Amino acid sequence: MLWLFQAEKQEVLHSETKEPMCNRTGRENEMATKNEAHDMVIESLTQGLLQLMTQKPLAQINVSELCDRAGVSRVSFYRNFKSMQDILIQYLTACTDEWYQTFSQKPDEEFLSCFCVELLEQYRRHADLIRLLYNNDAAHLLKEHIFACCKLDEFTAPEEAYPRAVLAGAVYGLVDEWIHLGMGQLPEHFSLRRIVSAVSYQREEPKK
Amino acid sequence: MLWLFQAEKQEVLHSETKEPMCNRTGRENEMATKNEAHDMVIESLTQGLLQLMTQKPLAQINVSELCDRAGVSRVSFYRNFKSMQDILIQYLTACTDEWYQTFSQKPDEEFLSCFCVELLEQYRRHADLIRLLYNNDAAHLLKEHIFACCKLDEFTAPEEAYPRAVLAGAVYGLVDEWIHLGMGQLPEHFSLRRIVSAVSYQREEPKK
């Protein structure tokens, strides 16, 4: 799910039509069963990979070994994931998606002032996963996940792509530093607006 | 060389005392010769690695192979670099250091408005190197180089470390997007200040 910080946020959210899950037809029931099977495959592969990563570096784990561990065919693997790394990126995104779906409905002012703290709170709940990535030469996957959440697709015009890329980088810089500093509290009143003012050049501010 | 964007920039720059290189003593001549030999080792290892990277992935190049190619001992390698990756990070930094040394003397307003364009201009001069990194699973080294240039050390207080990390991320996001978009022109009037305002939430801006 794309994290949107600017004016288009409300437009995009309102354009998503949410169909109620009750009163399913026969075809819908069939789809639901398929979805559950699909979720099981993803869950098995993800948990299998996390277990293997506690035993050896990610680079030494191969697809066959993971499929054996997860009880899933190679076809199922490649139907859902481009690579081993893709499993971890999708899992990181799933960890923040549920939170963001609710959080993004907040009024603008609250959204901006609480975003950093609440995002980090989500990652703190998955501290074991984060440590596993950072101790397993896979820290770059956190970056890829954050960039995927903050950026639009390849058809985005440069005028919009650059600010989004800069924002993605800024959020990643914050999260990465927070991890390096032990996943503790942020400095008081640290909000997205505060970050933006901190990185700007304060020419107007008188020297003390 | 650390890229400084805030008030401490001038202080740090002025605290660097530059000794004149003329009127060398005997000991200073000896040191200069040592420095030249040291530069030769670094140059040989760097060029050797860049050549090998045109032939095979970075992960398949080992230290012995590189030392043979460069005509340098393993001891010399480890005296100068922590790893193969370290060679590339130091080289990227050397590519921007000379420019930054001069550029950082510019008046504040010009510094801020020209930083992005001039930084990218430096990278454009090394487009072959950038492509080599991005085509060789080594794009993360550009990130490490930019973070090293933008951040202070491990003793930096969190109040300063977070804004610096965010700034590092923002600069990296810009450069990475510029590379993905083909290293062309930035959108007109794209400055560091413009970036900062672009990533901030424009609540005050009326909708058109």
CSV table of C-alpha atoms in Angstrom, one decimal, chain B residues 1-191:
chain,number,residue,atom,x,y,z
B,1,MET,CA,34.6,14.8,3.4
B,2,LEU,CA,31.4,15.5,5.4
B,3,TRP,CA,28.7,17.5,3.5
B,4,LEU,CA,27.5,20.1,5.9
B,5,PHE,CA,24.3,22.0,5.2
B,6,GLN,CA,23.6,23.8,8.5
B,7,ALA,CA,25.0,26.5,10.7
B,8,GLU,CA,28.0,24.5,11.8
B,9,LYS,CA,29.3,24.3,8.3
B,10,GLN,CA,31.2,27.5,8.5
B,11,GLU,CA,32.6,26.7,12.0
B,12,VAL,CA,33.9,23.3,10.9
B,13,LEU,CA,35.4,24.7,7.7
B,14,HIS,CA,37.1,27.6,9.5
B,15,SER,CA,38.5,25.3,12.2
B,16,GLU,CA,40.5,23.3,9.6
B,17,THR,CA,43.9,24.9,9.5
B,18,LYS,CA,45.6,24.5,6.2
B,19,GLU,CA,49.4,24.3,6.3
B,20,PRO,CA,51.3,25.6,3.3
B,21,MET,CA,53.0,22.8,1.3
B,22,CYS,CA,56.2,24.8,0.4
B,23,ASN,CA,59.4,24.9,2.4
B,24,ARG,CA,59.4,21.2,3.3
B,25,THR,CA,61.7,19.8,5.9
B,26,GLY,CA,63.5,16.5,5.3
B,27,ARG,CA,60.9,14.7,7.4
B,28,GLU,CA,58.2,16.3,5.4
B,29,ASN,CA,59.8,15.2,2.1
B,30,GLU,CA,59.9,11.6,3.4
B,31,MET,CA,56.2,11.8,4.3
B,32,ALA,CA,55.4,13.2,0.8
B,33,THR,CA,57.1,10.3,-0.8
B,34,LYS,CA,55.3,7.8,1.4
B,35,ASN,CA,52.0,9.6,0.5
B,36,GLU,CA,52.7,9.2,-3.2
B,37,ALA,CA,53.4,5.5,-2.8
B,38,HIS,CA,50.2,5.2,-0.8
B,39,ASP,CA,48.2,7.0,-3.5
B,40,MET,CA,49.7,4.6,-6.1
B,41,VAL,CA,48.5,1.6,-4.2
B,42,ILE,CA,45.0,3.0,-3.9
B,43,GLU,CA,44.9,3.9,-7.6
B,44,SER,CA,46.1,0.5,-8.7
B,45,LEU,CA,43.6,-1.4,-6.5
B,46,THR,CA,40.7,0.9,-7.6
B,47,GLN,CA,41.5,0.7,-11.3
B,48,GLY,CA,42.1,-3.1,-11.0
B,49,LEU,CA,38.7,-3.6,-9.4
B,50,LEU,CA,36.9,-1.4,-11.9
B,51,GLN,CA,38.4,-3.5,-14.7
B,52,LEU,CA,37.5,-6.8,-13.1
B,53,MET,CA,33.9,-5.5,-12.5
B,54,THR,CA,33.5,-5.1,-16.3
B,55,GLN,CA,34.1,-8.9,-16.6
B,56,LYS,CA,32.2,-10.4,-13.7
B,57,PRO,CA,30.0,-9.6,-10.7
B,58,LEU,CA,31.6,-8.0,-7.7
B,59,ALA,CA,30.6,-10.9,-5.5
B,60,GLN,CA,32.8,-13.2,-7.6
B,61,ILE,CA,35.9,-11.1,-7.3
B,62,ASN,CA,38.3,-12.1,-4.4
B,63,VAL,CA,41.1,-10.1,-2.8
B,64,SER,CA,43.9,-12.4,-4.1
B,65,GLU,CA,42.7,-12.0,-7.7
B,66,LEU,CA,42.5,-8.2,-7.3
B,67,CYS,CA,45.9,-7.9,-5.7
B,68,ASP,CA,47.4,-10.0,-8.5
B,69,ARG,CA,45.8,-7.8,-11.1
B,70,ALA,CA,46.9,-4.6,-9.3
B,71,GLY,CA,50.4,-5.8,-8.5
B,72,VAL,CA,49.8,-5.0,-4.8
B,73,SER,CA,50.3,-7.3,-1.7
B,74,ARG,CA,47.4,-8.4,0.4
B,75,VAL,CA,49.0,-6.6,3.3
B,76,SER,CA,48.8,-3.3,1.4
B,77,PHE,CA,45.2,-4.1,0.5
B,78,TYR,CA,44.1,-4.6,4.1
B,79,ARG,CA,46.2,-1.6,5.3
B,80,ASN,CA,44.0,0.7,3.1
B,81,PHE,CA,40.6,-1.0,2.8
B,82,LYS,CA,38.3,-3.0,5.1
B,83,SER,CA,36.7,-4.8,2.1
B,84,MET,CA,36.3,-4.8,-1.7
B,85,GLN,CA,33.2,-2.6,-1.3
B,86,ASP,CA,35.3,-0.1,0.7
B,87,ILE,CA,37.4,0.5,-2.4
B,88,LEU,CA,34.4,1.6,-4.3
B,89,ILE,CA,32.9,3.7,-1.5
B,90,GLN,CA,36.2,5.6,-1.0
B,91,TYR,CA,36.5,6.1,-4.8
B,92,LEU,CA,33.0,7.6,-5.0
B,93,THR,CA,33.9,9.9,-2.1
B,94,ALA,CA,37.1,11.0,-3.8
B,95,CYS,CA,35.0,11.8,-6.9
B,96,THR,CA,33.0,14.3,-5.0
B,97,ASP,CA,35.6,15.6,-2.4
B,98,GLU,CA,37.5,17.9,-4.7
B,99,TRP,CA,34.3,19.5,-5.9
B,100,TYR,CA,32.8,19.8,-2.4
B,101,GLN,CA,36.0,21.4,-1.0
B,102,THR,CA,35.5,24.4,-3.4
B,103,PHE,CA,31.7,24.4,-3.6
B,104,SER,CA,31.3,24.5,0.2
B,105,GLN,CA,32.9,28.0,0.2
B,106,LYS,CA,30.0,29.4,-1.7
B,107,PRO,CA,27.6,31.9,0.0
B,108,ASP,CA,24.8,30.1,1.8
B,109,GLU,CA,22.0,31.0,-0.6
B,110,GLU,CA,24.0,29.9,-3.7
B,111,PHE,CA,25.2,26.7,-1.9
B,112,LEU,CA,21.6,25.6,-1.2
B,113,SER,CA,20.2,26.5,-4.6
B,114,CYS,CA,23.0,24.9,-6.6
B,115,PHE,CA,23.8,21.9,-4.4
B,116,CYS,CA,21.6,19.3,-6.1
B,117,VAL,CA,22.5,20.3,-9.7
B,118,GLU,CA,26.2,20.5,-9.0
B,119,LEU,CA,26.3,17.2,-7.1
B,120,LEU,CA,24.6,15.4,-9.9
B,121,GLU,CA,27.0,17.0,-12.3
B,122,GLN,CA,29.9,15.3,-10.4
B,123,TYR,CA,28.2,11.9,-10.7
B,124,ARG,CA,27.5,12.5,-14.4
B,125,ARG,CA,31.2,12.8,-14.9
B,126,HIS,CA,31.5,9.3,-13.5
B,127,ALA,CA,28.5,7.9,-15.3
B,128,ASP,CA,30.4,4.7,-16.4
B,129,LEU,CA,31.2,4.0,-12.7
B,130,ILE,CA,27.6,4.5,-11.7
B,131,ARG,CA,26.3,2.2,-14.4
B,132,LEU,CA,28.9,-0.4,-13.4
B,133,LEU,CA,27.6,-0.3,-9.8
B,134,TYR,CA,23.9,-0.4,-10.8
B,135,ASN,CA,24.5,-3.2,-13.3
B,136,ASN,CA,26.7,-5.2,-10.9
B,137,ASP,CA,24.4,-5.6,-7.8
B,138,ALA,CA,26.5,-2.9,-6.1
B,139,ALA,CA,24.0,0.1,-6.2
B,140,HIS,CA,23.9,0.0,-2.4
B,141,LEU,CA,27.5,1.3,-2.3
B,142,LEU,CA,26.3,4.6,-3.7
B,143,LYS,CA,23.9,4.8,-0.7
B,144,GLU,CA,26.6,4.0,1.8
B,145,HIS,CA,28.9,6.7,0.2
B,146,ILE,CA,26.2,9.3,0.4
B,147,PHE,CA,25.3,8.4,4.0
B,148,ALA,CA,28.9,8.5,5.0
B,149,CYS,CA,29.2,12.0,3.4
B,150,CYS,CA,26.1,13.3,5.2
B,151,LYS,CA,26.3,11.8,8.6
B,152,LEU,CA,28.4,12.5,11.6
B,153,ASP,CA,30.0,9.7,13.6
B,154,GLU,CA,28.7,7.3,16.3
B,155,PHE,CA,29.1,9.9,19.0
B,156,THR,CA,26.7,12.4,17.4
B,157,ALA,CA,23.7,13.1,19.8
B,158,PRO,CA,20.3,11.7,18.6
B,159,GLU,CA,19.0,15.3,18.3
B,160,GLU,CA,21.5,15.9,15.5
B,161,ALA,CA,21.8,12.3,14.2
B,162,TYR,CA,18.2,12.0,13.2
B,163,PRO,CA,18.0,15.2,11.1
B,164,ARG,CA,21.4,14.2,9.4
B,165,ALA,CA,20.2,10.7,8.7
B,166,VAL,CA,17.0,12.1,7.2
B,167,LEU,CA,19.0,14.5,5.0
B,168,ALA,CA,21.3,11.7,3.9
B,169,GLY,CA,18.3,9.7,2.9
B,170,ALA,CA,16.7,12.6,1.0
B,171,VAL,CA,19.9,13.3,-1.0
B,172,TYR,CA,20.2,9.6,-1.7
B,173,GLY,CA,16.6,9.4,-2.8
B,174,LEU,CA,17.2,12.2,-5.3
B,175,VAL,CA,20.4,10.8,-6.7
B,176,ASP,CA,19.0,7.2,-7.0
B,177,GLU,CA,15.9,8.5,-8.8
B,178,TRP,CA,18.0,10.6,-11.1
B,179,ILE,CA,20.1,7.5,-12.1
B,180,HIS,CA,16.9,5.5,-12.7
B,181,LEU,CA,15.5,8.3,-14.9
B,182,GLY,CA,18.7,8.1,-17.1
B,183,MET,CA,20.9,10.9,-15.5
B,184,GLY,CA,19.2,13.7,-17.4
B,185,GLN,CA,18.2,17.2,-16.4
B,186,LEU,CA,16.4,17.8,-13.1
B,187,PRO,CA,13.0,19.5,-13.3
B,188,GLU,CA,13.7,23.2,-13.6
B,189,HIS,CA,14.6,25.2,-10.5
B,190,PHE,CA,15.1,21.9,-8.5
B,191,SER,CA,17.1,23.0,-5.5
